[in-house]
Tab-separated table of N, CA and C in Angstrom:
chain	number	residue	atom	x	y	z
A	288	UNK	N	-66.944	87.305	281.145
A	288	UNK	CA	-67.732	85.994	281.244
A	288	UNK	C	-68.961	86.475	280.015
A	289	UNK	N	-69.265	85.258	279.343
A	289	UNK	CA	-70.529	85.223	278.491
A	289	UNK	C	-71.545	84.775	279.286
A	290	UNK	N	-72.976	84.848	279.006
A	290	UNK	CA	-73.818	84.517	279.663
A	290	UNK	C	-73.889	82.643	279.451
A	291	UNK	N	-73.910	82.318	278.245
A	291	UNK	CA	-74.009	80.644	278.277
A	291	UNK	C	-72.958	79.759	278.977
A	292	UNK	N	-71.990	80.511	279.123
A	292	UNK	CA	-70.844	79.823	280.171
A	292	UNK	C	-71.582	79.711	281.506
A	293	UNK	N	-71.940	80.954	282.095
A	293	UNK	CA	-72.562	80.817	283.306
A	293	UNK	C	-73.912	80.178	283.563
A	294	UNK	N	-74.708	80.046	282.459
A	294	UNK	CA	-75.801	79.065	282.692
A	294	UNK	C	-75.108	77.529	282.530
A	295	UNK	N	-74.128	77.543	281.898
A	295	UNK	CA	-74.058	75.939	281.803
A	295	UNK	C	-73.123	75.687	283.323
A	296	UNK	N	-72.482	76.621	284.112
A	296	UNK	CA	-71.944	76.485	285.150
A	296	UNK	C	-73.118	76.137	286.397
A	297	UNK	N	-73.990	77.138	286.156
A	297	UNK	CA	-75.304	76.818	286.911
A	297	UNK	C	-75.695	75.645	286.928
A	298	UNK	N	-76.194	75.206	285.916
A	298	UNK	CA	-76.454	73.647	285.491
A	298	UNK	C	-75.716	72.673	285.869
A	299	UNK	N	-74.563	72.708	285.704
A	299	UNK	CA	-73.663	71.754	286.443
A	299	UNK	C	-73.842	72.114	288.039
A	300	UNK	N	-73.654	73.163	288.419
A	300	UNK	CA	-73.783	73.066	290.169
A	300	UNK	C	-75.051	72.387	290.588
A	301	UNK	N	-76.367	72.644	289.857
A	301	UNK	CA	-77.599	72.147	290.292
A	301	UNK	C	-77.414	70.629	290.027
A	302	UNK	N	-76.854	70.062	289.057
A	302	UNK	CA	-76.768	68.748	288.920
A	302	UNK	C	-75.826	67.856	289.825
A	303	UNK	N	-74.939	68.808	289.968
A	303	UNK	CA	-73.854	68.055	291.345
A	303	UNK	C	-74.687	68.058	292.546
A	304	UNK	N	-75.109	69.014	293.100
A	304	UNK	CA	-75.952	69.078	294.332
A	304	UNK	C	-76.996	68.178	294.251
A	305	UNK	N	-77.940	67.978	293.211
A	305	UNK	CA	-78.948	66.872	292.973
A	305	UNK	C	-78.463	65.522	292.849
A	306	UNK	N	-77.326	65.548	292.217
A	306	UNK	CA	-76.833	64.005	292.264
A	306	UNK	C	-76.333	63.477	293.987
A	307	UNK	N	-75.952	64.355	294.421
A	307	UNK	CA	-75.413	64.293	295.649
A	307	UNK	C	-76.540	64.014	296.670
A	308	UNK	N	-77.611	64.801	296.586
A	308	UNK	CA	-78.766	64.418	297.363
A	308	UNK	C	-79.578	63.147	296.926
A	309	UNK	N	-79.360	63.057	295.979
A	309	UNK	CA	-79.965	61.368	295.536
A	309	UNK	C	-78.996	60.259	296.047
A	310	UNK	N	-77.729	60.654	296.057
A	310	UNK	CA	-76.698	59.514	296.660
A	310	UNK	C	-77.217	59.322	298.108
A	311	UNK	N	-77.301	60.604	298.779
A	311	UNK	CA	-77.396	60.387	300.421
A	311	UNK	C	-78.500	60.091	300.702
A	312	UNK	N	-79.896	60.360	299.978
A	312	UNK	CA	-81.308	59.779	300.321
A	312	UNK	C	-81.051	58.344	299.837
A	313	UNK	N	-80.616	57.754	298.799
A	313	UNK	CA	-80.732	56.324	298.472
A	313	UNK	C	-79.692	55.439	299.607
A	314	UNK	N	-78.610	56.101	300.046
A	314	UNK	CA	-77.640	55.506	301.094
A	314	UNK	C	-78.316	55.372	302.278
A	315	UNK	N	-79.060	56.532	302.689
A	315	UNK	CA	-79.777	56.430	303.940
A	315	UNK	C	-81.106	54.984	304.145
A	316	UNK	N	-81.840	55.193	302.874
A	316	UNK	CA	-82.793	54.549	302.570
A	316	UNK	C	-82.352	52.947	302.522
A	317	UNK	N	-81.745	52.678	301.930
A	317	UNK	CA	-80.814	51.281	301.583
A	317	UNK	C	-80.670	50.634	302.894
A	318	UNK	N	-79.669	51.821	303.612
A	318	UNK	CA	-78.794	50.956	304.841
A	318	UNK	C	-79.708	51.260	306.038
A	319	UNK	N	-81.016	52.034	306.140
A	319	UNK	CA	-81.753	52.087	307.288
A	319	UNK	C	-81.221	52.826	308.332
A	320	UNK	N	-80.521	53.832	308.217
A	320	UNK	CA	-79.689	54.738	309.082
A	320	UNK	C	-80.513	55.100	309.974
A	321	UNK	N	-79.922	55.573	311.357
A	321	UNK	CA	-80.730	56.195	312.505
A	321	UNK	C	-81.009	57.343	312.012
A	322	UNK	N	-81.892	58.272	313.027
A	322	UNK	CA	-82.133	59.452	312.810
A	322	UNK	C	-81.021	60.510	312.562
A	323	UNK	N	-80.082	60.518	313.419
A	323	UNK	CA	-79.152	61.133	313.840
A	323	UNK	C	-78.235	61.131	312.429
A	324	UNK	N	-78.123	60.205	311.721
A	324	UNK	CA	-77.303	60.065	310.602
A	324	UNK	C	-78.294	60.705	309.410
A	325	UNK	N	-79.443	60.749	309.168
A	325	UNK	CA	-80.377	61.641	308.377
A	325	UNK	C	-80.159	63.154	308.600
A	326	UNK	N	-80.057	63.558	309.867
A	326	UNK	CA	-79.802	64.908	310.148
A	326	UNK	C	-78.279	65.303	309.884
A	327	UNK	N	-77.532	64.465	310.081
A	327	UNK	CA	-76.030	64.812	309.501
A	327	UNK	C	-76.347	65.059	308.239
A	328	UNK	N	-76.516	63.882	307.537
A	328	UNK	CA	-76.174	63.954	305.962
A	328	UNK	C	-77.225	65.391	305.399
A	329	UNK	N	-78.554	65.198	305.902
A	329	UNK	CA	-79.020	66.620	304.985
A	329	UNK	C	-78.665	67.876	305.655
A	330	UNK	N	-78.082	67.984	306.728
A	330	UNK	CA	-77.569	69.255	307.272
A	330	UNK	C	-76.177	69.570	306.116
A	331	UNK	N	-75.320	68.281	305.710
A	331	UNK	CA	-74.331	68.370	304.890
A	331	UNK	C	-75.048	68.964	303.307
A	332	UNK	N	-75.979	68.474	303.124
A	332	UNK	CA	-76.539	68.601	301.911
A	332	UNK	C	-76.880	70.172	302.012
A	333	UNK	N	-77.565	70.593	303.062
A	333	UNK	CA	-78.016	71.809	303.421
A	333	UNK	C	-76.708	72.815	303.007
A	334	UNK	N	-75.685	72.805	303.651
A	334	UNK	CA	-74.720	73.636	303.650
A	334	UNK	C	-74.177	73.796	302.551
A	335	UNK	N	-73.887	72.418	301.634
A	335	UNK	CA	-73.601	72.548	300.047
A	335	UNK	C	-74.431	73.308	299.362
A	336	UNK	N	-75.940	73.285	299.368
A	336	UNK	CA	-76.652	74.031	298.624
A	336	UNK	C	-76.355	75.493	298.952
A	337	UNK	N	-76.671	75.773	300.248
A	337	UNK	CA	-76.387	77.181	300.566
A	337	UNK	C	-75.315	77.724	300.373
A	338	UNK	N	-74.134	77.006	300.277
A	338	UNK	CA	-72.818	77.345	299.640
A	338	UNK	C	-73.026	77.636	298.152
A	339	UNK	N	-73.599	76.868	297.563
A	339	UNK	CA	-73.891	76.980	295.927
A	339	UNK	C	-74.684	78.427	295.951
A	340	UNK	N	-75.612	78.527	296.765
A	340	UNK	CA	-76.657	79.740	296.415
A	340	UNK	C	-75.771	81.058	296.652
A	341	UNK	N	-75.114	81.052	297.727
A	341	UNK	CA	-74.365	82.388	298.259
A	341	UNK	C	-73.297	82.521	296.790
A	342	UNK	N	-72.817	81.617	296.602
A	342	UNK	CA	-71.499	81.800	295.745
A	342	UNK	C	-72.407	82.463	294.184
A	343	UNK	N	-73.385	81.933	293.461
A	343	UNK	CA	-74.058	82.190	292.564
A	343	UNK	C	-74.800	83.744	292.584
A	344	UNK	N	-74.634	84.303	294.054
A	344	UNK	CA	-75.514	85.563	294.235
A	344	UNK	C	-74.055	86.699	294.108
A	345	UNK	N	-72.992	86.042	294.369
A	345	UNK	CA	-71.801	86.917	294.262
A	345	UNK	C	-71.426	87.575	293.072
């Protein structure tokens, strides 16, 4: 694989995780959810980001 392709994949992954984070934060702020939902949704986001980081390092 060539480097521009890898850079494009990384950028796409970062944009995907960033967009997902914005959707989660905006939804929680708009609907005024409880602390448990914040913990759950941010936990899901953390797992997604951790998966991406581990996949990139392999």
